PDB file of C-alpha atoms in Angstrom:
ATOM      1  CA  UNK A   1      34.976  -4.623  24.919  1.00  0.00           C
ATOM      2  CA  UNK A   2      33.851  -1.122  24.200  1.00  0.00           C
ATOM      3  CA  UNK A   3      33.356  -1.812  20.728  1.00  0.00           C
ATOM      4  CA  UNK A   4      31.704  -5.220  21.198  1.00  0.00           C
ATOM      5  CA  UNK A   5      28.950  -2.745  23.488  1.00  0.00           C
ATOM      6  CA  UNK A   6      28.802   0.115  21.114  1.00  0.00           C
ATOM      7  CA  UNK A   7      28.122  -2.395  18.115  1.00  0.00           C
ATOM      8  CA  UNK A   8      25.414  -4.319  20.220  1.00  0.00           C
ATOM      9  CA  UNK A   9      23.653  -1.209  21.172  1.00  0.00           C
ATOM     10  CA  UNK A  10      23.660  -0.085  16.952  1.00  0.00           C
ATOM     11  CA  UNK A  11      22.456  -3.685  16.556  1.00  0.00           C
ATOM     12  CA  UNK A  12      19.436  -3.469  19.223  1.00  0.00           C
ATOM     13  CA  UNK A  13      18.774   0.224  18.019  1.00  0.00           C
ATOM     14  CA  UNK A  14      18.430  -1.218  14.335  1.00  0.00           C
ATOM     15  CA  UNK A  15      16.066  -4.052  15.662  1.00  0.00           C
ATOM     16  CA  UNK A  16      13.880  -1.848  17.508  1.00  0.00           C
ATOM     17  CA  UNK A  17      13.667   0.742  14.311  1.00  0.00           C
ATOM     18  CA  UNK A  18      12.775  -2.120  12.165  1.00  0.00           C
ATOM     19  CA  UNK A  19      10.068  -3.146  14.367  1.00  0.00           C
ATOM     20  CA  UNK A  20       8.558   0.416  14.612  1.00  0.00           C
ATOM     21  CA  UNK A  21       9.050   0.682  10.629  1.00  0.00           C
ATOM     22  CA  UNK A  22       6.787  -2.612  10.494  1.00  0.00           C
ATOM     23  CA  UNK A  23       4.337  -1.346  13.097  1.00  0.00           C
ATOM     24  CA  UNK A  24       3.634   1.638  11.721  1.00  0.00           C
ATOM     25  CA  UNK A  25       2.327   0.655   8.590  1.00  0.00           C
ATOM     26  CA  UNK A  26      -0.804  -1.034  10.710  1.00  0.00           C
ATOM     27  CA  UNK A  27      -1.311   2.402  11.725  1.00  0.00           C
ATOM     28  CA  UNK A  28      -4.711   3.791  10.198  1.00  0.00           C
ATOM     29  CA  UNK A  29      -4.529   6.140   7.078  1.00  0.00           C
ATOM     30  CA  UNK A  30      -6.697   8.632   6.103  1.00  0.00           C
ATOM     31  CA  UNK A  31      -7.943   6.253   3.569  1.00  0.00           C
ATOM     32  CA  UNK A  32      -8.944   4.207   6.093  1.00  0.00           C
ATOM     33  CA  UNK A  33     -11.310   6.154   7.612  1.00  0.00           C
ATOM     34  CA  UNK A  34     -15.179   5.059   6.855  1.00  0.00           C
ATOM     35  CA  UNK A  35     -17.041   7.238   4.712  1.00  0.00           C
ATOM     36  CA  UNK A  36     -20.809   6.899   5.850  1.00  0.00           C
ATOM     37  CA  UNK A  37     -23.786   9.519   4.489  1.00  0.00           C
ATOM     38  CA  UNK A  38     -24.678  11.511   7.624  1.00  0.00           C
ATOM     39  CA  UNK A  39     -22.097  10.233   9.914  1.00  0.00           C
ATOM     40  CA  UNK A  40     -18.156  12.027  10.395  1.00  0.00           C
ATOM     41  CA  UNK A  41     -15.783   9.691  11.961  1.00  0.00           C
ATOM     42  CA  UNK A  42     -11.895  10.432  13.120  1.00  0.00           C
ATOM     43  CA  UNK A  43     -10.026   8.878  15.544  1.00  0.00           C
ATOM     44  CA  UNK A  44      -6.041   7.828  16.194  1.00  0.00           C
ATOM     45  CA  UNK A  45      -3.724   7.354  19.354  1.00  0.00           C
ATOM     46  CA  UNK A  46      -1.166   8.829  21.534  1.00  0.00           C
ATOM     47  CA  UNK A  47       1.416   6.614  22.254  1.00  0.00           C
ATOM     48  CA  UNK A  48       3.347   6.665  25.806  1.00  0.00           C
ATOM     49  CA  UNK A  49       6.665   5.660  24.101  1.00  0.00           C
ATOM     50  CA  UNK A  50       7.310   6.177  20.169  1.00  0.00           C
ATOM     51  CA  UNK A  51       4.981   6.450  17.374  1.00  0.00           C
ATOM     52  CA  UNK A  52       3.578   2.599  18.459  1.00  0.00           C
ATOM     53  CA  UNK A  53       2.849   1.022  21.922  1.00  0.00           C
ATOM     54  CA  UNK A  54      -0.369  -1.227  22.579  1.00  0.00           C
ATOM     55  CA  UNK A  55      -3.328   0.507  21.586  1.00  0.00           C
ATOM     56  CA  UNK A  56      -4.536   0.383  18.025  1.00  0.00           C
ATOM     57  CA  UNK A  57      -7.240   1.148  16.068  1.00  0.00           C
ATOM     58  CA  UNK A  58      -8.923  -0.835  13.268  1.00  0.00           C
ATOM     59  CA  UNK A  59     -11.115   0.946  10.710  1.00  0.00           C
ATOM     60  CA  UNK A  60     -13.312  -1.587   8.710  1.00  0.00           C
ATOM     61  CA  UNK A  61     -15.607   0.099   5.821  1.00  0.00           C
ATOM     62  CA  UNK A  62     -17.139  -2.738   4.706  1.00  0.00           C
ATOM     63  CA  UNK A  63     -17.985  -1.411   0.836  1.00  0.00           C
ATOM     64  CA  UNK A  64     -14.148  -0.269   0.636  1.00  0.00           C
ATOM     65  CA  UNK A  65     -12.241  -3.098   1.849  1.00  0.00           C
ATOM     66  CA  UNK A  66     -13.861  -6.064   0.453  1.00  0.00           C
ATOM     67  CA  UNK A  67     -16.163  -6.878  -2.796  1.00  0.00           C
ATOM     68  CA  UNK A  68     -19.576  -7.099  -1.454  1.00  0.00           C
ATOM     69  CA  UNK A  69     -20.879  -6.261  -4.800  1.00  0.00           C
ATOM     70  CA  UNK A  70     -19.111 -10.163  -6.131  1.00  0.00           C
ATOM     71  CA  UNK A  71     -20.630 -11.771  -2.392  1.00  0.00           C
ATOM     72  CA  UNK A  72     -23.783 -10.644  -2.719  1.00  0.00           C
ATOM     73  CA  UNK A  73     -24.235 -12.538  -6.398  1.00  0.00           C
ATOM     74  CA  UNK A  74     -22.543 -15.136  -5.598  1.00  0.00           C
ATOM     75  CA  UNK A  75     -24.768 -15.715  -2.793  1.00  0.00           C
ATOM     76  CA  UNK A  76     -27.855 -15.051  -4.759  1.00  0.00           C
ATOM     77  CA  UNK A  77     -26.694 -17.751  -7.501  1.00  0.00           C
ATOM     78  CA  UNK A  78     -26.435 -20.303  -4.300  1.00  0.00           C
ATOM     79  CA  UNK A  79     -29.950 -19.482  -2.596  1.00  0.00           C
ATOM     80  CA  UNK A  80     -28.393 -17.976   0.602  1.00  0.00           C
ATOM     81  CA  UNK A  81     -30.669 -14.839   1.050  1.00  0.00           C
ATOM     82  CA  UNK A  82     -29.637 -14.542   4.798  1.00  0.00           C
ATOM     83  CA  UNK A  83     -26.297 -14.190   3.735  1.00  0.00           C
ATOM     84  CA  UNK A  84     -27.726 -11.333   1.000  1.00  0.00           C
ATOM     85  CA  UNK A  85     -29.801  -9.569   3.362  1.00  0.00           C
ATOM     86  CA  UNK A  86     -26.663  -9.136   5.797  1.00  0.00           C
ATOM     87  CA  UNK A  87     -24.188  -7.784   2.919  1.00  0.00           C
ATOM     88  CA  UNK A  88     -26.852  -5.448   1.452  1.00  0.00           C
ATOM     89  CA  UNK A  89     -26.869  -3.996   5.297  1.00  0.00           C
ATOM     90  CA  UNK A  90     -22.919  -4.017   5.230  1.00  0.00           C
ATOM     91  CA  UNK A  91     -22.817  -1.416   2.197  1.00  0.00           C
ATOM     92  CA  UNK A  92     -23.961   1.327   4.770  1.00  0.00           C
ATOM     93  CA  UNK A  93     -22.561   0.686   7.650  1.00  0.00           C
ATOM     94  CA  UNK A  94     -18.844   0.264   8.581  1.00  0.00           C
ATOM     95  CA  UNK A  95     -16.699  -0.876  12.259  1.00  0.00           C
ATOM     96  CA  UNK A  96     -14.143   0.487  14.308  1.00  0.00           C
ATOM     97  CA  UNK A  97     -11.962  -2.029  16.420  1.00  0.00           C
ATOM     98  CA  UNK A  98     -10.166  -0.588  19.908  1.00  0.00           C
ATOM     99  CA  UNK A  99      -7.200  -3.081  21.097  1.00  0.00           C
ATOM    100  CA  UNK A 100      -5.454  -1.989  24.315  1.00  0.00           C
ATOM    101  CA  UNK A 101      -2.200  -4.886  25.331  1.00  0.00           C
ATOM    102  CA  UNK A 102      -1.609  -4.540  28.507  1.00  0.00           C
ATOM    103  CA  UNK A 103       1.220  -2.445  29.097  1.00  0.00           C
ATOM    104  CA  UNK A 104       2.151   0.216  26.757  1.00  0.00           C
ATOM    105  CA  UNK A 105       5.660  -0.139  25.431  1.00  0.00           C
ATOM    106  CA  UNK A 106       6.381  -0.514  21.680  1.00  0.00           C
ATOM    107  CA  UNK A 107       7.142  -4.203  21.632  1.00  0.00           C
ATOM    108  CA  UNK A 108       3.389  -4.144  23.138  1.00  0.00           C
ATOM    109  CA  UNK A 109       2.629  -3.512  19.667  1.00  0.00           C
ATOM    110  CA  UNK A 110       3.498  -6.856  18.549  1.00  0.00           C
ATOM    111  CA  UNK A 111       0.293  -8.213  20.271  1.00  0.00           C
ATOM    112  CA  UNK A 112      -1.933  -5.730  18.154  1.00  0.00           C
ATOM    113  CA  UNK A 113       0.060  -6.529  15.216  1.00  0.00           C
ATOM    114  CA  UNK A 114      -1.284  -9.771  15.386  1.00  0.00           C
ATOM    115  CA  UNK A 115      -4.444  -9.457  16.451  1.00  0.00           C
ATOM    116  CA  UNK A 116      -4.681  -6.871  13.883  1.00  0.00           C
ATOM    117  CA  UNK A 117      -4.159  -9.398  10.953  1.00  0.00           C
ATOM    118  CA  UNK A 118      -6.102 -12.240  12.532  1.00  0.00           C
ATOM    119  CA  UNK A 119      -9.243  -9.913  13.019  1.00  0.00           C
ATOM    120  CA  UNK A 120      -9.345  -9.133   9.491  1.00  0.00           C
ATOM    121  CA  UNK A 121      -8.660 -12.339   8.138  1.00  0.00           C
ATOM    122  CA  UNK A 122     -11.393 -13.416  10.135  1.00  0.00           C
ATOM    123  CA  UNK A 123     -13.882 -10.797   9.439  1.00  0.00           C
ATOM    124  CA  UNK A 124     -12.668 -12.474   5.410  1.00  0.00           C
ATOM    125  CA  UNK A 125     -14.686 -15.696   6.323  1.00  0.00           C
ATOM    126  CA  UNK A 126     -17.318 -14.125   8.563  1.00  0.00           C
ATOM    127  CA  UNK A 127     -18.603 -12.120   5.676  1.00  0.00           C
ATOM    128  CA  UNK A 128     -18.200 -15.057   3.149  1.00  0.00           C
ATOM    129  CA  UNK A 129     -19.966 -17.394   6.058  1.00  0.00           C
ATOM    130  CA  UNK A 130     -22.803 -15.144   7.311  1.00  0.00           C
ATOM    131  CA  UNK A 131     -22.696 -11.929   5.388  1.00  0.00           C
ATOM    132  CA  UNK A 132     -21.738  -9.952   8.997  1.00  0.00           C
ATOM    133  CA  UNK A 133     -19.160  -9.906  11.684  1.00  0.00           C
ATOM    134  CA  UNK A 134     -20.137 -11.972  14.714  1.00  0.00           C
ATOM    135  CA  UNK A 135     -19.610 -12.500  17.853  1.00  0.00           C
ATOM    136  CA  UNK A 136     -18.423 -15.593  17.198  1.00  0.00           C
ATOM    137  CA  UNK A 137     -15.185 -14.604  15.448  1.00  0.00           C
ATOM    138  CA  UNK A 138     -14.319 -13.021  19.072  1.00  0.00           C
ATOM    139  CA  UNK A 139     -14.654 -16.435  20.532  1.00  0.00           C
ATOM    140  CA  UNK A 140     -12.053 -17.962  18.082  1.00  0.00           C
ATOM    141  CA  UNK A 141      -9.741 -15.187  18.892  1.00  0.00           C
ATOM    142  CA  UNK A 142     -10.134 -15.199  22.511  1.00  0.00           C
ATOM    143  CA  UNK A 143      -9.574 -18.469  22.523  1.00  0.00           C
ATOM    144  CA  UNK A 144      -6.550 -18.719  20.247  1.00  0.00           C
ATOM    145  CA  UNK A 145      -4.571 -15.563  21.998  1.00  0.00           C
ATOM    146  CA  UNK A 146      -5.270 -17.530  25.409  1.00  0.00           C
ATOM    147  CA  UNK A 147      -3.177 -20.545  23.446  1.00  0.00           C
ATOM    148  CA  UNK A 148      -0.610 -18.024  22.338  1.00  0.00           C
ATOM    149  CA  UNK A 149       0.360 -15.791  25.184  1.00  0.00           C
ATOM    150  CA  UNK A 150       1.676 -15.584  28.426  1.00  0.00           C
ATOM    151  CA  UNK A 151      -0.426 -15.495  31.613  1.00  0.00           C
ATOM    152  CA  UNK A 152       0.550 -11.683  32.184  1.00  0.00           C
ATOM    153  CA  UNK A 153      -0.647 -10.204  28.808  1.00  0.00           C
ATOM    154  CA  UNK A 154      -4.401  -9.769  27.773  1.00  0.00           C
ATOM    155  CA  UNK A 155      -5.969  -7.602  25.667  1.00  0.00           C
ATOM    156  CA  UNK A 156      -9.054  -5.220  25.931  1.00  0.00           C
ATOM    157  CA  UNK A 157     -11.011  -4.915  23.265  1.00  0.00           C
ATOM    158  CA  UNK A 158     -14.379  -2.623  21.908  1.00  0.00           C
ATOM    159  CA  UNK A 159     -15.724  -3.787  18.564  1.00  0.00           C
ATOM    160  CA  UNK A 160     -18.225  -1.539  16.986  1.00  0.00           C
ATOM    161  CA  UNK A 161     -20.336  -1.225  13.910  1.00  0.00           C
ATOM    162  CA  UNK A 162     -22.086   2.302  12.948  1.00  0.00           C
ATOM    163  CA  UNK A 163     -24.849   2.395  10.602  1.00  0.00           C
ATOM    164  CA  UNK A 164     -25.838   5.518   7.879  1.00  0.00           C
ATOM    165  CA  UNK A 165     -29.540   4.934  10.505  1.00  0.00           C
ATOM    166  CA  UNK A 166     -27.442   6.229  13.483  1.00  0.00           C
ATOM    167  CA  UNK A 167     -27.777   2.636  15.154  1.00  0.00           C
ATOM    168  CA  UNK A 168     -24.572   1.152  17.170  1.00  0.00           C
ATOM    169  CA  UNK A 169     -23.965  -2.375  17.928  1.00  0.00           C
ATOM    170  CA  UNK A 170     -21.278  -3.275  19.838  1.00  0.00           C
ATOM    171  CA  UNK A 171     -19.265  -6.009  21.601  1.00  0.00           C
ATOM    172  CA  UNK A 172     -16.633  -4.778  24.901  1.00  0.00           C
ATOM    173  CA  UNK A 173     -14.374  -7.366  26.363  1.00  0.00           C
ATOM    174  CA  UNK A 174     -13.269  -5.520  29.082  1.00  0.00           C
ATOM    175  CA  UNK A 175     -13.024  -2.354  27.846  1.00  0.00           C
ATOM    176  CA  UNK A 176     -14.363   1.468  28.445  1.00  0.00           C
ATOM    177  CA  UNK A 177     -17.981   1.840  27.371  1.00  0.00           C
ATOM    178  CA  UNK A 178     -18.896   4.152  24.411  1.00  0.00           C
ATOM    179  CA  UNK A 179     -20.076   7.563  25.808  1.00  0.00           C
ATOM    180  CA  UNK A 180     -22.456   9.997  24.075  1.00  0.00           C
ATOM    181  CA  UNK A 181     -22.467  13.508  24.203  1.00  0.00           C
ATOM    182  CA  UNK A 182     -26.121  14.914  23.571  1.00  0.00           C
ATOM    183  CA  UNK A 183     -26.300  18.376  21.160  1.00  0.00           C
ATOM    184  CA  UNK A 184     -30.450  18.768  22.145  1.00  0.00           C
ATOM    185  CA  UNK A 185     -28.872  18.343  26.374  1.00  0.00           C
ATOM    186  CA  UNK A 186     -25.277  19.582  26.062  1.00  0.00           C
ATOM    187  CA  UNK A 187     -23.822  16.775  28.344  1.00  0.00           C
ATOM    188  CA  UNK A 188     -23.024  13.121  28.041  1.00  0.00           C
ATOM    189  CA  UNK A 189     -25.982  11.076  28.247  1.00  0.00           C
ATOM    190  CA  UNK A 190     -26.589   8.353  30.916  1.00  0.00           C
ATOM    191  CA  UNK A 191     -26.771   4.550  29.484  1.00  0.00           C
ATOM    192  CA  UNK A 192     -28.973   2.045  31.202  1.00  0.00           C
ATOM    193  CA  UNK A 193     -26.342  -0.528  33.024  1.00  0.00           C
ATOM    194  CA  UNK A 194     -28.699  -3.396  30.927  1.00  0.00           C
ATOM    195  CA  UNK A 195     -26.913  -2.420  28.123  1.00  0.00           C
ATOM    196  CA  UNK A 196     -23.192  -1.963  29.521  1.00  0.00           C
ATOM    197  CA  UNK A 197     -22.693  -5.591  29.957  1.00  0.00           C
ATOM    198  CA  UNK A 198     -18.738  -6.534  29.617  1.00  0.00           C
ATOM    199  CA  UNK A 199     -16.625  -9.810  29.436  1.00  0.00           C
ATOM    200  CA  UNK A 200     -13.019 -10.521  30.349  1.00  0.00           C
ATOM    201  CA  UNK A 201     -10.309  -9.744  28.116  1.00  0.00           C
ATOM    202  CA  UNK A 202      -9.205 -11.622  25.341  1.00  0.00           C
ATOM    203  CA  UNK A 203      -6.590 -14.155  26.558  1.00  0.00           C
ATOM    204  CA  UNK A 204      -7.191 -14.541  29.988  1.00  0.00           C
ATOM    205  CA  UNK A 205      -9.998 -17.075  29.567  1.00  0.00           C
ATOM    206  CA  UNK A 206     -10.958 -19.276  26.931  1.00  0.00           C
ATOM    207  CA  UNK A 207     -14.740 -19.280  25.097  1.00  0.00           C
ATOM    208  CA  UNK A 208     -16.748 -21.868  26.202  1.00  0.00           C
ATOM    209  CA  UNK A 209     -18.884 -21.990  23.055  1.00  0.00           C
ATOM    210  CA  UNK A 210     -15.804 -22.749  20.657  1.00  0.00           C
ATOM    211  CA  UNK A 211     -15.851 -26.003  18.712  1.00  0.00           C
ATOM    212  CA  UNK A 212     -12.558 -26.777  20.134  1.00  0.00           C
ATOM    213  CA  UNK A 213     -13.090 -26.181  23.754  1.00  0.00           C
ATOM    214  CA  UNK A 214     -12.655 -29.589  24.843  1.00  0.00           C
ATOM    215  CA  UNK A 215      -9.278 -29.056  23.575  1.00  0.00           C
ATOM    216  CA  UNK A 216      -8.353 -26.461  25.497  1.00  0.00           C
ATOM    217  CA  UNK A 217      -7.175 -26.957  29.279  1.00  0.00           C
ATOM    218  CA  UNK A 218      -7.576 -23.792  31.945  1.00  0.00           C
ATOM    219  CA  UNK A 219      -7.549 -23.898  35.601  1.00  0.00           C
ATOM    220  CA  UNK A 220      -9.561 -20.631  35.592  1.00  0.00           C
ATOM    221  CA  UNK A 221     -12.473 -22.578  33.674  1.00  0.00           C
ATOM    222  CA  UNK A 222     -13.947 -21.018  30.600  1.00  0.00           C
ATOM    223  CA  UNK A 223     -15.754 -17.282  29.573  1.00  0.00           C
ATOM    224  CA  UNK A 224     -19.320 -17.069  29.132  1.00  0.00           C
ATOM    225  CA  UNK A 225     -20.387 -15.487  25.880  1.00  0.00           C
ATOM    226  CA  UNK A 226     -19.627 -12.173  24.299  1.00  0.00           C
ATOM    227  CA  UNK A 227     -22.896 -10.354  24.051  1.00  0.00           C
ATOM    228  CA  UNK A 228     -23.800  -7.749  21.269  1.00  0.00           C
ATOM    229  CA  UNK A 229     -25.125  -4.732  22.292  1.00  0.00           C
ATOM    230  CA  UNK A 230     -27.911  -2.360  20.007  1.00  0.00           C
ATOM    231  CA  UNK A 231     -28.062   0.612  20.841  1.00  0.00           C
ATOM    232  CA  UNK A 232     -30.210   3.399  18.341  1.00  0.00           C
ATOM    233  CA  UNK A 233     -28.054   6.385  20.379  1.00  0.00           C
ATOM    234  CA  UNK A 234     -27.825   9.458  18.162  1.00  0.00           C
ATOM    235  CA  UNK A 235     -29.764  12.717  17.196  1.00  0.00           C
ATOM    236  CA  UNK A 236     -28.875  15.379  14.787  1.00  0.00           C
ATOM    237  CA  UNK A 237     -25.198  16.737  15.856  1.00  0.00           C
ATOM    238  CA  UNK A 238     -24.554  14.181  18.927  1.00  0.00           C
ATOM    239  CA  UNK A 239     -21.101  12.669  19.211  1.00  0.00           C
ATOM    240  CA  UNK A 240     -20.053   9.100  20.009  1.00  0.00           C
ATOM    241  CA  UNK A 241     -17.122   8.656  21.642  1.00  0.00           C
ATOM    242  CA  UNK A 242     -14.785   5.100  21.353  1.00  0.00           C
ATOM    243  CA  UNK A 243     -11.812   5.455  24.258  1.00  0.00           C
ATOM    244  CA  UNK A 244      -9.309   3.649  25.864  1.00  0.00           C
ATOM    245  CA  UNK A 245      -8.401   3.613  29.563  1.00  0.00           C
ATOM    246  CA  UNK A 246      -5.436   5.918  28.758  1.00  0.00           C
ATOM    247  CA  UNK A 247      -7.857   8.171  28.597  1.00  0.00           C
ATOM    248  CA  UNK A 248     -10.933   7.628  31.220  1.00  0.00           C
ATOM    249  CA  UNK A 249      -7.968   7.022  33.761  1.00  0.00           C
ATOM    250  CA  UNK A 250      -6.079  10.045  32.982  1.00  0.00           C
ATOM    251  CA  UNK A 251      -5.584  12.609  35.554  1.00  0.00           C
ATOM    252  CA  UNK A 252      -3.049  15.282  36.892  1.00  0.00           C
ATOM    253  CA  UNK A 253      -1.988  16.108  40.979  1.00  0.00           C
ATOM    254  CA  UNK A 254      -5.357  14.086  41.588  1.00  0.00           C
ATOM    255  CA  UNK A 255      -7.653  15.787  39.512  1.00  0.00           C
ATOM    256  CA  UNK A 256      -9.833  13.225  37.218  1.00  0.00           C
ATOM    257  CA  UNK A 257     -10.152  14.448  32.935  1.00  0.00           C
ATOM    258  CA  UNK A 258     -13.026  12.271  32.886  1.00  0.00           C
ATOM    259  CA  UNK A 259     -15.366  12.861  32.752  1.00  0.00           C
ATOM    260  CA  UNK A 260     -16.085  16.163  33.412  1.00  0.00           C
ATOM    261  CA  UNK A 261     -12.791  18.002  31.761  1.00  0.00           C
ATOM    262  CA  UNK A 262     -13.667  15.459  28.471  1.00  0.00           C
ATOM    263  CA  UNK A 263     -17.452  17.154  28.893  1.00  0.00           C
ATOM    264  CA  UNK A 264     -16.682  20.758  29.169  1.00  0.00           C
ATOM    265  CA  UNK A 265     -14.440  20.410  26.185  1.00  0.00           C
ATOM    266  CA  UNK A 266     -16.622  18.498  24.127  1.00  0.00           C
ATOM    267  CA  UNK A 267     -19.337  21.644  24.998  1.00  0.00           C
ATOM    268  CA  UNK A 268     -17.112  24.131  23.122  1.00  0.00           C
ATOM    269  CA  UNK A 269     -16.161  22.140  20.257  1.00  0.00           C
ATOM    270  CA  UNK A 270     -19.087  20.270  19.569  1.00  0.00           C
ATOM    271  CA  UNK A 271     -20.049  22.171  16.356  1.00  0.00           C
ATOM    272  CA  UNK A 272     -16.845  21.450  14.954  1.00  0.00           C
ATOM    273  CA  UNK A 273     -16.605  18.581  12.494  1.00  0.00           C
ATOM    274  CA  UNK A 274     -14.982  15.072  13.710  1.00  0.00           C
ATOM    275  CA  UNK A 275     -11.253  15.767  12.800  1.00  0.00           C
ATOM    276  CA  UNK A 276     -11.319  19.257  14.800  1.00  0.00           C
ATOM    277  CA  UNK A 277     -13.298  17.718  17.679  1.00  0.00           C
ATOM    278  CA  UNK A 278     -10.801  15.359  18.159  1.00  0.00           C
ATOM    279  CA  UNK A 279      -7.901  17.500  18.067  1.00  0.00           C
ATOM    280  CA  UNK A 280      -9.649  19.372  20.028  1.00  0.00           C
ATOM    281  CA  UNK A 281      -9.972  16.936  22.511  1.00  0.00           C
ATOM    282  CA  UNK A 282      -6.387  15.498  22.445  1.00  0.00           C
ATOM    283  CA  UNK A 283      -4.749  19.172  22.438  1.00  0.00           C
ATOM    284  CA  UNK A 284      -6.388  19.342  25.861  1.00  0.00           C
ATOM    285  CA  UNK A 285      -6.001  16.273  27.378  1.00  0.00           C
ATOM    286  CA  UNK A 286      -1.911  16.762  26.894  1.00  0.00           C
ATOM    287  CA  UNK A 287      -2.377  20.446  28.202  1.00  0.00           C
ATOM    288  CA  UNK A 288      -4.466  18.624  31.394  1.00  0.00           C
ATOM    289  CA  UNK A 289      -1.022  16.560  31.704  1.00  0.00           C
ATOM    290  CA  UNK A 290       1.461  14.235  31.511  1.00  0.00           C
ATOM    291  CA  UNK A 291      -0.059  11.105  30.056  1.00  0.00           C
ATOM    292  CA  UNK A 292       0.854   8.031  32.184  1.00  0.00           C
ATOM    293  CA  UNK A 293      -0.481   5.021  29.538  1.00  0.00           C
ATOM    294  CA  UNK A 294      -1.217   4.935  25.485  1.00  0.00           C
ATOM    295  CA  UNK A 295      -3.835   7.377  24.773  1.00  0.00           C
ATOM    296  CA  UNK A 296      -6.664   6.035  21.633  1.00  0.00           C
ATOM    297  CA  UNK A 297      -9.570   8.184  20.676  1.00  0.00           C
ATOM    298  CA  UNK A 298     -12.179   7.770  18.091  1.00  0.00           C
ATOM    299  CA  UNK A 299     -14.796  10.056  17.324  1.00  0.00           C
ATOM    300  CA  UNK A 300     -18.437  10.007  15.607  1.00  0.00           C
ATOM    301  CA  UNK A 301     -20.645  12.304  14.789  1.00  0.00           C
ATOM    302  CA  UNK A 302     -23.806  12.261  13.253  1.00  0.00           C
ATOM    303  CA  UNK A 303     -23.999  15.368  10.904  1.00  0.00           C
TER     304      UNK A 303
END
């Protein structure tokens, strides 16, 4: 019996290696990263339990990852200059994608894994179908993870897009709202609440405007629509910050990090390029205390 236990913990150990061996390769690279004239972007997470858990970021540099060079004729050849106009615009611009599961152990990060690979297939046929990412690939997904998953797991979700002209359009579902720390003030900058508008998470509603909605029963009834956001937010030297809960909820013996701790930090280190702010950042937020959930961070800067 002892040796029946000892070989079924090596067996679960070896499952649960394998998993995080998988997982990790989702993790972004440096690679990854977006490489935009005037604009220095680094970001990554700090998991609660291993090296994965259920945040994850997504890093999407449009002129890197796909051939908009082959879209863009072959959507001149076929008369689509909508399609043209929005590809042209992709070649300076690139997204960033913030999952948080709910809950934050590693098999969490099956969720993400998923959602990872079904966002960028998605973003595939966006691009080929209207030359940009819209909101209505966020529909299909909300709407399939509400088919796929269990009442007790949702995910929130910030979707991005950062252009070389400093302008920011974004989709939350549920999620912390971008904040901006102002070089010409030296303090985060207040946001008009027109312009903070959120939606549930994904799974715990389905869209209303999918094609397939009628096929779709919920006793909750159905999500109104994502709304992009625009916002034209930075100056010479100001920072955008993308952030999970892990970190606008973290706190120690009842003392709140954000947002004034996240500030005051931000003040001393704002001259710094992206990678050092956020190291910066991260560094203090462990010395602050013991995190209590995952921990994801992305940083912006206009230079």
């Amino acid at each position: 019996m002892y040796s029946d236990g000892n070989n079924l913990v090596r067996q679960l150990t070896g499952e649960l290696d394998n998993f995080e061996n998988i997982a990790r390769y989702l993790i972004p690279q440096p690679g990854d990263v977006p490489r935009l004239r005037g604009i220095d972007i680094h970001g990554g997470t700090i998991p609660l339990n291993g090296l994965v858990g259920g945040d994850h970021i997504i890093y999407v540099d449009f002129k890197q990852r796909f051939d908009l060079d082959a879209r863009i004729q072959h959507g001149l050849e076929h008369g689509k200059l909508d399609l043209v106009e929005n590809l042209r615009r992709c070649r300076t611009m690139a997204g960033v994608a913030i999952l948080d599961v709910s809950g934050h152990r590693m098999t969490d990060a099956l969720v993400a894994a998923m959602l990872h690979q079904a966002f960028l297939l998605g973003a595939i046929y966006e691009l080929d179908m209207f030359g940009q990412v819209t909101r209505r690939l966020f529909e299909n997904l909300n709407t399939r993870f509400y088919n796929s998953s269990s009442a007790s797991k949702f995910v929130s979700l910030i979707y991005g897009e950062i252009s070389e002209d400093a302008g920011f359009r974004f989709l939350s579902a549920a999620h912390p709202f971008p904040v901006v720390f102002s070089q010409q003030h030296d303090r985060f900058m207040d946001v008009s609440q027109d312009v903070c508008l959120s939606s549930p998470p994904l799974g715990m509603m389905p869209s209303l405007e999918v094609t397939d909605r009628r096929r779709t029963e919920s006793l909750l009834g159905y999500k109104a629509r994502y709304e992009m956001h625009e916002w034209v937010l930075m100056g010479k030297g100001d920072i955008l910050l993308l952030l999970t809960d892990g970190l606008t909820e973290h706190g120690h013996a009842g003392d709140a990090y954000f947002p004034g701790r996240l500030e005051q930090t931000i003040r001393h280190v704002k001259h710094l390029p992206a990678a050092d702010i956020y190291d910066a950042i991260t560094a203090d937020v462990l010395a602050f205390g013991e995190p209590s959930d995952d921990i994801s961070l992305v940083v912006v800067k206009r230079t």
